[in-house]
Coordinates of C-alpha atoms in Angstrom, one line a residue:
Chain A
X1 CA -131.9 -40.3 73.8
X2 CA -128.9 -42.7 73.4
X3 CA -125.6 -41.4 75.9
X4 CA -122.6 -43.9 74.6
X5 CA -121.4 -45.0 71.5
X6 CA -122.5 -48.7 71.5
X7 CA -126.3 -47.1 72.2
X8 CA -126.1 -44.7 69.4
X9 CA -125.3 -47.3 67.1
X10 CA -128.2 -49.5 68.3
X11 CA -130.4 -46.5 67.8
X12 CA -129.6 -46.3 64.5
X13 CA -129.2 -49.7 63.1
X14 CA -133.2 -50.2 64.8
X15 CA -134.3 -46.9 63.7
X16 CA -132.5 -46.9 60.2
X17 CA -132.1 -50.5 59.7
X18 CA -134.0 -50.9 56.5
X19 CA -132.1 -47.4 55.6
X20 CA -128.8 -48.9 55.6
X21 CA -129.7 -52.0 54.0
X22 CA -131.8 -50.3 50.8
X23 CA -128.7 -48.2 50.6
X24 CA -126.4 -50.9 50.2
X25 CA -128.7 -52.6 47.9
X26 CA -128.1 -49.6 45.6
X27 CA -124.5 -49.5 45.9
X28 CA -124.4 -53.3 45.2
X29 CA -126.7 -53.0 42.5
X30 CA -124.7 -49.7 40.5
X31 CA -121.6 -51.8 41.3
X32 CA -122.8 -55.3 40.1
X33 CA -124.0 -53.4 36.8
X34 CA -121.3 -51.3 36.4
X35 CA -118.8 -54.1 36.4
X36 CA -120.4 -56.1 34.2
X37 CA -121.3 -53.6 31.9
X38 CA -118.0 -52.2 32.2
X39 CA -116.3 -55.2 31.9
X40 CA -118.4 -55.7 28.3
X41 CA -117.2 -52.3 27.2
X42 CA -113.9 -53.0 27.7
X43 CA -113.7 -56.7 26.3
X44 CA -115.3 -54.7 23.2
X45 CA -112.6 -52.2 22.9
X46 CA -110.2 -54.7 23.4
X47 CA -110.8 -57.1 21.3
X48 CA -111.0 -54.5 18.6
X49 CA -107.9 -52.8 19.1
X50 CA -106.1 -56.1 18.7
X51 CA -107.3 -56.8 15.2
X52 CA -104.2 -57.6 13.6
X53 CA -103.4 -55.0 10.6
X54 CA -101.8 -56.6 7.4
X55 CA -99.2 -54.7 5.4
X56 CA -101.5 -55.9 2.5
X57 CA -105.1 -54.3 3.5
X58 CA -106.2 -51.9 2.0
X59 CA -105.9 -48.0 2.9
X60 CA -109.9 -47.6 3.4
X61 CA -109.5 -50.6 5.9
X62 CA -106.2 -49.2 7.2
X63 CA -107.3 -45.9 7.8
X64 CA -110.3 -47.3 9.6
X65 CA -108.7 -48.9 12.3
X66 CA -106.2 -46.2 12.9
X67 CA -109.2 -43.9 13.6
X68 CA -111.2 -46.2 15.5
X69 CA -108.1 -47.2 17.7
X70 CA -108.0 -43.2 18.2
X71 CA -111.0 -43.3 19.5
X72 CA -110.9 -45.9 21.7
X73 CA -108.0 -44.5 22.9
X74 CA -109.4 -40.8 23.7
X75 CA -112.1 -42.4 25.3
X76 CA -109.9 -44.4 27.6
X77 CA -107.8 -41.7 28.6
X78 CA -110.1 -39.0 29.1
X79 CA -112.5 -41.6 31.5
X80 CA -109.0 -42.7 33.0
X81 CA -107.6 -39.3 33.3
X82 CA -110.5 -37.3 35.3
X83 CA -112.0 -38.0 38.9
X84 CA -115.7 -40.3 38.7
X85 CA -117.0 -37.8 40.8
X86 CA -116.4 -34.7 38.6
X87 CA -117.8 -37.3 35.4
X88 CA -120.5 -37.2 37.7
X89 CA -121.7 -34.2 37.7
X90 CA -120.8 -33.3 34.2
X91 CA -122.7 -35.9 32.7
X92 CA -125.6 -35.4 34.7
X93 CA -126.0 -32.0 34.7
X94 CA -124.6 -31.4 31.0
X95 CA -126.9 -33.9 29.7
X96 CA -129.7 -31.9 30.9
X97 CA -128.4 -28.3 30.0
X98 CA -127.3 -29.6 26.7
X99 CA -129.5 -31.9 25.5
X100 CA -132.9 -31.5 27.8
X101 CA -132.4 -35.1 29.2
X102 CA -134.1 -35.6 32.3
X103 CA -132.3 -38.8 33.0
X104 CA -132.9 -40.4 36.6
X105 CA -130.0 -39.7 38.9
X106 CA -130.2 -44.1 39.1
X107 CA -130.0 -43.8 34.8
X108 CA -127.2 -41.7 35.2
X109 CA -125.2 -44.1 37.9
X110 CA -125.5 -46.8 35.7
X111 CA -124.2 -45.2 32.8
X112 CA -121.3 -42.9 34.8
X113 CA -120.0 -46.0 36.5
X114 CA -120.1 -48.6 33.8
X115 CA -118.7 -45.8 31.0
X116 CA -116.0 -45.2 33.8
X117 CA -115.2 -49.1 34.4
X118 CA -115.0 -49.8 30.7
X119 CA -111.9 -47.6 30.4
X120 CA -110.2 -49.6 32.8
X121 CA -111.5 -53.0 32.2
X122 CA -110.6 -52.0 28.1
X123 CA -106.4 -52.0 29.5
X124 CA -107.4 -54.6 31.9
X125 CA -108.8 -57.0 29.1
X126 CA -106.0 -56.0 26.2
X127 CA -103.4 -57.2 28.9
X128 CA -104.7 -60.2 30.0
X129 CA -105.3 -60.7 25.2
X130 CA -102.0 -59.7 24.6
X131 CA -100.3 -61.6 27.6
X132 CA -101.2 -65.0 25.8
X133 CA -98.3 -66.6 24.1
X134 CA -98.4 -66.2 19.9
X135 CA -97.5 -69.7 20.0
X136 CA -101.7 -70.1 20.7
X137 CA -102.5 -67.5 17.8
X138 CA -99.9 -69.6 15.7
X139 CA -101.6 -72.7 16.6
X140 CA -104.7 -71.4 15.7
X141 CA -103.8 -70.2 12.4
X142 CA -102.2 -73.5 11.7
X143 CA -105.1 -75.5 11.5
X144 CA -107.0 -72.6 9.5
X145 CA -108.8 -70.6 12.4
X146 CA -109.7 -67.1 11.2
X147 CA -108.9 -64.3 13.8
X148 CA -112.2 -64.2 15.2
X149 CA -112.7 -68.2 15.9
X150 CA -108.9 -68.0 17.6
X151 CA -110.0 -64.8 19.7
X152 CA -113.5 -66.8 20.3
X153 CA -112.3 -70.2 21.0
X154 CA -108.6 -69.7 22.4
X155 CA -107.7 -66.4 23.3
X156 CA -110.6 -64.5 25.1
X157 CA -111.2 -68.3 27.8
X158 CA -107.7 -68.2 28.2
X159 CA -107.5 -63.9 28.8
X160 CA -110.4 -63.4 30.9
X161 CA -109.6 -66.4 33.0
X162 CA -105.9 -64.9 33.5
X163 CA -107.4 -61.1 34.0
X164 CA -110.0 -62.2 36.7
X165 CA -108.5 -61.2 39.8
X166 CA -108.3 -57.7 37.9
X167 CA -112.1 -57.7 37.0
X168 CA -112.4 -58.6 41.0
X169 CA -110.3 -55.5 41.5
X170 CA -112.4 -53.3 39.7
X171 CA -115.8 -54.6 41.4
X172 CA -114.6 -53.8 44.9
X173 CA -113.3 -50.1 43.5
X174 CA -116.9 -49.4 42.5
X175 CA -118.1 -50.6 45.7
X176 CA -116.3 -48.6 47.2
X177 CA -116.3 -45.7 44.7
X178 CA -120.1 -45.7 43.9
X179 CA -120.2 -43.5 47.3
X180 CA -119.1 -40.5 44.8
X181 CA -122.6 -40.5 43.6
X182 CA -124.1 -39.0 46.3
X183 CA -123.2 -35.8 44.7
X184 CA -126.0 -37.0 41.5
X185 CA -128.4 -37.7 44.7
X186 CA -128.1 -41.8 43.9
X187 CA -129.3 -43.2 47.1
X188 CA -127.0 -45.1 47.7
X189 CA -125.3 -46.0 50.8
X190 CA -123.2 -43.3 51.4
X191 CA -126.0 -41.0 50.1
X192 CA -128.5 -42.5 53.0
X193 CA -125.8 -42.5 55.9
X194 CA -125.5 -39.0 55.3
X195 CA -128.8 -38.1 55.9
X196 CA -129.2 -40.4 59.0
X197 CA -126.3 -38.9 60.9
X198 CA -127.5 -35.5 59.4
X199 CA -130.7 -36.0 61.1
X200 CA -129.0 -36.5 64.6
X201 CA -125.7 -34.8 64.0
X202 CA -124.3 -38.2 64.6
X203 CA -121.5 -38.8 62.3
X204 CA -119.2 -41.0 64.1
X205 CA -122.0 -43.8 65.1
X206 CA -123.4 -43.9 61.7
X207 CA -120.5 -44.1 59.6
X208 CA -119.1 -46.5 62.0
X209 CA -121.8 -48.3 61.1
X210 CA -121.5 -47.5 57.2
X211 CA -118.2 -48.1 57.5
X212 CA -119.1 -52.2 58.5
X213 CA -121.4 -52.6 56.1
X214 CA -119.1 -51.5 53.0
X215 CA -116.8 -54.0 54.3
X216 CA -119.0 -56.9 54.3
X217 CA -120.1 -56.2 51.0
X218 CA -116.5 -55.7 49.6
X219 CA -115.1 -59.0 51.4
X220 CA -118.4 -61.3 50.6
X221 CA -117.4 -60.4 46.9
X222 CA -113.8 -61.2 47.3
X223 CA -114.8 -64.7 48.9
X224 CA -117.2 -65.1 45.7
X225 CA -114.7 -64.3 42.9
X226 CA -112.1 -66.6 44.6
X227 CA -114.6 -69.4 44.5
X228 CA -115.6 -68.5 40.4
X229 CA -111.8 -68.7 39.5
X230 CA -111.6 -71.7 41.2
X231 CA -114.4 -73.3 39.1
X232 CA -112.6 -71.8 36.2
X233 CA -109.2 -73.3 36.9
X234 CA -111.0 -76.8 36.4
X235 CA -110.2 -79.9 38.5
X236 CA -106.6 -80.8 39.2
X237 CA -107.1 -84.3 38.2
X238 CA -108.4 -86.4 35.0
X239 CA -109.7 -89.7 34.0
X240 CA -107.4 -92.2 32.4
X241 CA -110.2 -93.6 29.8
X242 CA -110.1 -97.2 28.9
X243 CA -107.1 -98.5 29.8
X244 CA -106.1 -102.6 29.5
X245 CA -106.1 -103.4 32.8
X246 CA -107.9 -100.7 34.9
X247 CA -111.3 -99.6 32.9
X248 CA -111.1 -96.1 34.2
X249 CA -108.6 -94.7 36.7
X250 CA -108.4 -91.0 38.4
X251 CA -105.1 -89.0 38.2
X252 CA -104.5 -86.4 40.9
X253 CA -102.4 -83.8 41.0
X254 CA -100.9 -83.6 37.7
X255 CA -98.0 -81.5 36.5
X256 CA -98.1 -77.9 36.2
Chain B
X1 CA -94.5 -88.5 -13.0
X2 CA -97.2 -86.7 -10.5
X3 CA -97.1 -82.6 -10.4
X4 CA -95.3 -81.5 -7.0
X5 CA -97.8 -80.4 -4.0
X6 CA -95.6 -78.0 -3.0
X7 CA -93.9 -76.2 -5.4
X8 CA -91.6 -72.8 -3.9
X9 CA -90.2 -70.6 -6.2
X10 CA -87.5 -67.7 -5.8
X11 CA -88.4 -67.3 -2.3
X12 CA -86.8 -64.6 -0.3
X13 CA -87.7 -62.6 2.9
X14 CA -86.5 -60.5 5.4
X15 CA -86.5 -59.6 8.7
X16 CA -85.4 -55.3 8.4
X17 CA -82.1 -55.9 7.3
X18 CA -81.3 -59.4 7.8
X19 CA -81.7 -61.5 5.3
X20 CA -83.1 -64.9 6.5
X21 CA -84.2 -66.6 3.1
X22 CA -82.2 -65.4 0.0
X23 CA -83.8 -67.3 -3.2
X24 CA -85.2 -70.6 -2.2
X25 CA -86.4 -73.2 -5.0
X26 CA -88.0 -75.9 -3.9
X27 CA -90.9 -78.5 -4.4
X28 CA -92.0 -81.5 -2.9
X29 CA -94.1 -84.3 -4.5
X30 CA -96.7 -86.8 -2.7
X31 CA -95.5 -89.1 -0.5
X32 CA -92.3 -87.0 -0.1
X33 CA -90.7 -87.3 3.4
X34 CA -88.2 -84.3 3.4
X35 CA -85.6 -83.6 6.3
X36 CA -84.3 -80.0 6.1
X37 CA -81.0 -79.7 8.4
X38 CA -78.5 -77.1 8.8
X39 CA -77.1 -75.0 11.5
X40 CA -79.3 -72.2 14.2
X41 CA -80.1 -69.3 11.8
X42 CA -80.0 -70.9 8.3
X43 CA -84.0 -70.2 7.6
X44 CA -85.1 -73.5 8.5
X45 CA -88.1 -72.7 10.7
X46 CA -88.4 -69.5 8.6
X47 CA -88.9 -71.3 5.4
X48 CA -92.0 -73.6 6.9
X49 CA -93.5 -71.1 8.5
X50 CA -93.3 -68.9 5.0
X51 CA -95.3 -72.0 3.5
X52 CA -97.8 -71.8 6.5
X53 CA -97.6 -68.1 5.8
X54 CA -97.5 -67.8 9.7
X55 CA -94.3 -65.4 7.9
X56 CA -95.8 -63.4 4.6
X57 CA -92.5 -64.1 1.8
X58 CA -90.8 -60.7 1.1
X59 CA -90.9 -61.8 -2.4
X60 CA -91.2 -65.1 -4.5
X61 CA -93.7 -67.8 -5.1
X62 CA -95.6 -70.5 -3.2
X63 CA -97.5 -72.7 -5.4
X64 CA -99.9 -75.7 -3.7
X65 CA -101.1 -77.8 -6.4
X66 CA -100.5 -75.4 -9.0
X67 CA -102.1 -72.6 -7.1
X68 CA -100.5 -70.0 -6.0
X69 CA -101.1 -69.2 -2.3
X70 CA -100.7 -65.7 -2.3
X71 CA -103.3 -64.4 -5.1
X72 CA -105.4 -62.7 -3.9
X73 CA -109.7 -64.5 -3.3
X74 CA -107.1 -67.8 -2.7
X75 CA -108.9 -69.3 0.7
X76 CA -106.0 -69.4 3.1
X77 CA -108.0 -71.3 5.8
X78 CA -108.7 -74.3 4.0
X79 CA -105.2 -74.3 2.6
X80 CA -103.3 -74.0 6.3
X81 CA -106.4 -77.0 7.2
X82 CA -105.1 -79.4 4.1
X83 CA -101.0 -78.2 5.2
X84 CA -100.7 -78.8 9.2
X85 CA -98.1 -77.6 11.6
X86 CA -96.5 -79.0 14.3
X87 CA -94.3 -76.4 16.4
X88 CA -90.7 -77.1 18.6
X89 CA -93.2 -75.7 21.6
X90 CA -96.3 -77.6 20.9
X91 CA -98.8 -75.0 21.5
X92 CA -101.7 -77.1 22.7
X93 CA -104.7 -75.0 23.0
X94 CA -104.4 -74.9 27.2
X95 CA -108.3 -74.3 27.3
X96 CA -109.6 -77.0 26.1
X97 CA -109.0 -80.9 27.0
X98 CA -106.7 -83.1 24.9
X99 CA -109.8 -84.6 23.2
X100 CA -110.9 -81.2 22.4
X101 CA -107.5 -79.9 21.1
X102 CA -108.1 -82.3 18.3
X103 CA -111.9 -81.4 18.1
X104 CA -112.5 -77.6 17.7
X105 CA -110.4 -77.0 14.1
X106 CA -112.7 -79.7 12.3
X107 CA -116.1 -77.9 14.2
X108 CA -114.4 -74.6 13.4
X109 CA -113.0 -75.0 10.0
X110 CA -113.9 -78.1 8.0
X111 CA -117.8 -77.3 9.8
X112 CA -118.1 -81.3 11.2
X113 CA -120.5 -81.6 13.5
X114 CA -119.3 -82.2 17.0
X115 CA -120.1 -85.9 17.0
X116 CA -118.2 -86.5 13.6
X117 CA -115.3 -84.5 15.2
X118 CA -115.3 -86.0 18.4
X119 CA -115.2 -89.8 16.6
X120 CA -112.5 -88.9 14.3
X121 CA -110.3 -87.1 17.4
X122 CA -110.7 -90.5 19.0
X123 CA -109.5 -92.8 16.1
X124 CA -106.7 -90.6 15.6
X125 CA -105.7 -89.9 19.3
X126 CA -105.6 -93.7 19.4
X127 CA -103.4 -93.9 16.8
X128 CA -100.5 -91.9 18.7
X129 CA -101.4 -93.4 21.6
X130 CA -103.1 -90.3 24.0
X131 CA -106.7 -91.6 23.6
X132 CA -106.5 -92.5 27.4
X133 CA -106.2 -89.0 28.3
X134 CA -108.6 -87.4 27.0
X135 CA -110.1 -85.3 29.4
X136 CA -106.9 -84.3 30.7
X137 CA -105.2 -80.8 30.0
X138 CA -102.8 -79.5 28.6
X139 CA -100.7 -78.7 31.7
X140 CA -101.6 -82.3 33.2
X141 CA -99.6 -84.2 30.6
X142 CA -95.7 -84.5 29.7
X143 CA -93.8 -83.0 26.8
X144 CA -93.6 -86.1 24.5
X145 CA -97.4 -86.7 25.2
X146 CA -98.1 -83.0 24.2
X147 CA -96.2 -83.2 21.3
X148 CA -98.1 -86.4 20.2
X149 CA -101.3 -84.8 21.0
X150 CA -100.3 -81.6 18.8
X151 CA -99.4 -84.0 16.1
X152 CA -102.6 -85.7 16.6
X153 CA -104.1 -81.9 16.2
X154 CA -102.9 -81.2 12.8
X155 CA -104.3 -84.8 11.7
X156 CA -107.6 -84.5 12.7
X157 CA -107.4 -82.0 9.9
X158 CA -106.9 -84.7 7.3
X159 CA -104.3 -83.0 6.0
X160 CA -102.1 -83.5 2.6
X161 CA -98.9 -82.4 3.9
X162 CA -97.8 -81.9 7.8
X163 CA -95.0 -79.6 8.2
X164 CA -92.7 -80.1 11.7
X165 CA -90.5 -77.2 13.0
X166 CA -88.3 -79.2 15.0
X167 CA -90.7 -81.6 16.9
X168 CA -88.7 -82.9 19.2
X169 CA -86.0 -80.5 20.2
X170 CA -87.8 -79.1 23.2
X171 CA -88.1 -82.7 24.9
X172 CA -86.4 -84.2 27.4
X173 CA -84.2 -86.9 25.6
X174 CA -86.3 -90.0 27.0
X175 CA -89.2 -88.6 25.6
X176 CA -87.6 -88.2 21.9
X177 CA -88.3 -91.4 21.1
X178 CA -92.2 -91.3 21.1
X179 CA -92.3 -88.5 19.4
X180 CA -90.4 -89.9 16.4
X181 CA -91.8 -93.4 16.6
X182 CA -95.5 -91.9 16.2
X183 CA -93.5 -89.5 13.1
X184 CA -92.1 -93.0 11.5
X185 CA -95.5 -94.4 11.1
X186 CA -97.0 -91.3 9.7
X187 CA -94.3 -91.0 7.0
X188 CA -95.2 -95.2 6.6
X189 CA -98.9 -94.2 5.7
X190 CA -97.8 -91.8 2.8
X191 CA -98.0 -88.3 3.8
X192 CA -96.2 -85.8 2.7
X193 CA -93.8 -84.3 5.4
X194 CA -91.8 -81.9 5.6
X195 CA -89.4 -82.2 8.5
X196 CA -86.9 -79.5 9.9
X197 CA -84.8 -81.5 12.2
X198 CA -81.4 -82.2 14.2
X199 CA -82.3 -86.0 14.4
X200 CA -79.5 -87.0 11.8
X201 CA -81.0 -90.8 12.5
X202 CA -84.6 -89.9 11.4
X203 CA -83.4 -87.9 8.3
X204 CA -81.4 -91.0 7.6
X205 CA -84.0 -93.6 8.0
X206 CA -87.1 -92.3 7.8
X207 CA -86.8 -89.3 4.8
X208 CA -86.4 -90.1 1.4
X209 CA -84.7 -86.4 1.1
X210 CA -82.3 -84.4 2.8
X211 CA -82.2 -80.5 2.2
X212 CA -79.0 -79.1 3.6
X213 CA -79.7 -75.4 4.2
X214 CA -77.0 -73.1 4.9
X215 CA -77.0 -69.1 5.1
X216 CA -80.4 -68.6 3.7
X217 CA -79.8 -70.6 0.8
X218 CA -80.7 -74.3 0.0
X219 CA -76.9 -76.2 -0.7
X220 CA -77.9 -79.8 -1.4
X221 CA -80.9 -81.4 -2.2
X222 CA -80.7 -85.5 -2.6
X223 CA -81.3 -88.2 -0.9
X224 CA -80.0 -89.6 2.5
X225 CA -77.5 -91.7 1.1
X226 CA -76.3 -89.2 -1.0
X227 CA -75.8 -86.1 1.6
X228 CA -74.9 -88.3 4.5
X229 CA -72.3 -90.1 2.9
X230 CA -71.2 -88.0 0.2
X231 CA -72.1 -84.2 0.8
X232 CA -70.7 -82.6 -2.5
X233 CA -70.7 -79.3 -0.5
X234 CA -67.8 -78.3 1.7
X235 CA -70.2 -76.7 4.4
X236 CA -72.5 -79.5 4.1
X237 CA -69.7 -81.6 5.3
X238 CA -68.5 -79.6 8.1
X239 CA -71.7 -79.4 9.4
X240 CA -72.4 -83.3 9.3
X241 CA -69.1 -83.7 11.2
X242 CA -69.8 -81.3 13.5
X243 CA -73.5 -83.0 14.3
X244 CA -71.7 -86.6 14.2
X245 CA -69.3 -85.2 16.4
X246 CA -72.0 -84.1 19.2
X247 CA -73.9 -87.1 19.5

């Protein structure tokens, strides 16, 4: 048997090795789907609670909106307002007592965490659509865009570029946060670190351990958004086309 | 003589209680170049972008070519498309690249195909002199260039009548000058424009009208010579002194 610390945690990483790394698998997975999923949702709701109402619609139309905005807005603040691990288990297990589903504690993961994300991500995305100036919208209009080919072509690029860090924000949270659903039996990585140390009543060594590995993922994912919203941001300089003397020419820099 | 494109009629709107338009009458025929001056708060801006209908009217009439704009079934896309806007703040799409600036309201709303587009974005960009730069973006280029860009925008629309909200007041003063050089030869090619401006030099040399608007209301209506050098109006006149005064 292992004595110190530093063997312990060789012990573990050759006996549970493949442990460790299927478990993170599953916590990258939940959290790769739930953010994109959740991120989806919440452009969705978004996008549809900033349909413009006119004074001049009509009160069917009217009254739609208003009670699909309250909606969207119970569902938002009751997925907001409660813990993901208690959402969790009343999902889970009420789906089966109430309505005989025998969903797979991985089916119900997917749906808990990106349900749970889309709340956020539906604030997150209505800032980042209302934080573009109406000068854009007005724009737009000018030329005879309807709403939908100003949200399309203008608004959303411009929003989701702005609102990126945020989305970055939210996928290392359900890294993180995807541990909760060890209480569903997910087998994920905090699920499968528990019953390594459990077998050994080893905590300390295998969390340590756990502990690295949730930090790798998180930081590698960092590292990879920065890089996307670099791509996003577009090169800082241009080609001069066709002028007299010079046939093409390369700005840099540029004004911001 | 030729019915008016635009014909406005008892316009009025409000913003709560502040009255910003009180009963506006107004029309302008083809080829018209209109100035509208007056003081900060008169309704300028308010009164082109009620004719964009980026403002809905409280009450009154806008007719283009006989149709009114506000019936109801009355296709406001293609109407804003055949009436472009030009803004004080340019409002270039910061997305997409000059070139496309001028591309994605003809894919979009006039359904050209992209190649069709991209051709007639070039011609025109050309014409105000930003074809050079157009892959650049938005951010990458000055205010004078943006402007011309915008203006270039609102063209590519082949447009009947080009409405400016103060084009060049948010430019640095050196940069004025392009901007209302590229406006000169537009008004030279015969489209209507309706131009809401502090440049008394433009409205002198370039519009054959001047609309003095004051309070809300519209004071005078003439032409240059008439306004500039004999303003009937007693606020018409202070105001022209006042503007002389500043330069």
């Amino acid at each position: 048997m292992p004595t110190s610390f530093f063997e312990w945690v060789v012990f573990f990483i050759n006996k549970y090795g493949l442990f460790f790394i299927q478990g993170a698998g599953t916590t990258l997975f939940i959290a790769s789907i739930g953010t994109i999923a959740g991120f989806a949702i919440g452009l969705a709701v978004a996008v549809v609670r900033t349909i413009p109402v006119e004074e001049n619609d009509s009160l069917a139309r009217k009254f739609f909106y208003k009670f699909v905005r309250f909606i969207f807005v119970a569902y938002i603040e009751i997925f907001r307002g409660t813990p993901m691990i208690v959402q969790a288990m009343v999902i889970y297990y009420g789906s089966a007592e109430l309505w005989g589903l025998d969903m797979s504690p991985m089916i119900a993961a997917l749906f808990i965490v990106s349900v749970n994300t889309g709340a956020y991500m539906a604030e997150i995305s209505r800032g980042g659509i209302i934080s573009i100036d109406r000068g854009q919208y007005e724009a737009a209009q000018s030329i005879g865009m309807t709403h939908s080919q100003t949200m399309l072509n203008i608004i959303l690029p411009q929003a989701i570029r702005n609102i990126l860090p945020s989305i970055g924000n939210e996928f290392v949270v359900n890294i993180k946060d995807t541990s909760v659903l060890n209480v569903i039996s997910v087998t994920e990585l905090f699920f499968m670190s528990k019953s390594a140390a459990g077998t050994y009543m080893r905590y300390f060594e295998v969390f340590f351990i756990t502990c690295l590995i949730y930090f790798v993922l998180t930081f590698s994912v960092t590292r990879l958004l920065l890089l996307v919203e670099k791509k996003l941001e577009g090169p800082d300089s241009f080609v001069i086309h066709g002028s007299q003397t010079v046939p093409q020419a390369v700005i840099k820099g540029g004004r911001e | 003589m030729s019915n008016p494109v635009l014909t406005i009629s008892h316009l009025k709107k409000t913003f709560g209680d502040n009255v910003v338009l009180k009963d506006i009458d107004f029309f302008a025929n083809e080829k018209d170049v209109v100035s509208i001056i007056g003081a900060s708060g008169s309704g300028k801006s308010t009164l082109l972008r009620c004719i964009n209908q980026l403002e809905k009217p409280t009450s009154g009439d806008i007719f283009f070519h006989d149709k009114n704009i506000q019936e109801a079934g009355f296709s406001l896309s293609s109407y804003r498309a055949k009436v472009g806007m030009v803004f004080q703040s340019f409002n270039l799409f910061n997305n997409l690249s000059v070139l496309q600036n001028c591309v994605v309201g003809q894919i979009k709303v006039l359904g050209r195909n992209r190649k069709e587009a991209e051709q007639r974005a070039l011609d025109i960009l050309s014409k105000v002199g930003m074809d050079q730069y157009i892959s650049a973006k938005p951010r990458q280029i000055s205010g004078g260039q943006k402007q011309r860009v915008a203006i270039a925008r609102a063209l590519a629309m082949d447009p009947e009548v080009l409405l400016f909200d103060e084009p060049t007041s948010a430019l640095d003063p050196e940069m004025v000058g392009e901007v209302l050089n590229v406006m000169t030869s537009l008004a030279k090619t015969g489209l209507t424009m309706l131009v809401v401006t502090h440049e008394m030099d433009f409205a002198r040399d370039v519009s054959n009208r001047i609309i003095f608007m004051d309070a809300g209301v519209i004071l005078e209506d003439s032409t240059p010579e008439e306004i500039l050098n004999h303003p009937k109006n007693e606020r018409t006149r202070m105001f022209l002194n006042r503007s002389i005064k500043n330069k």
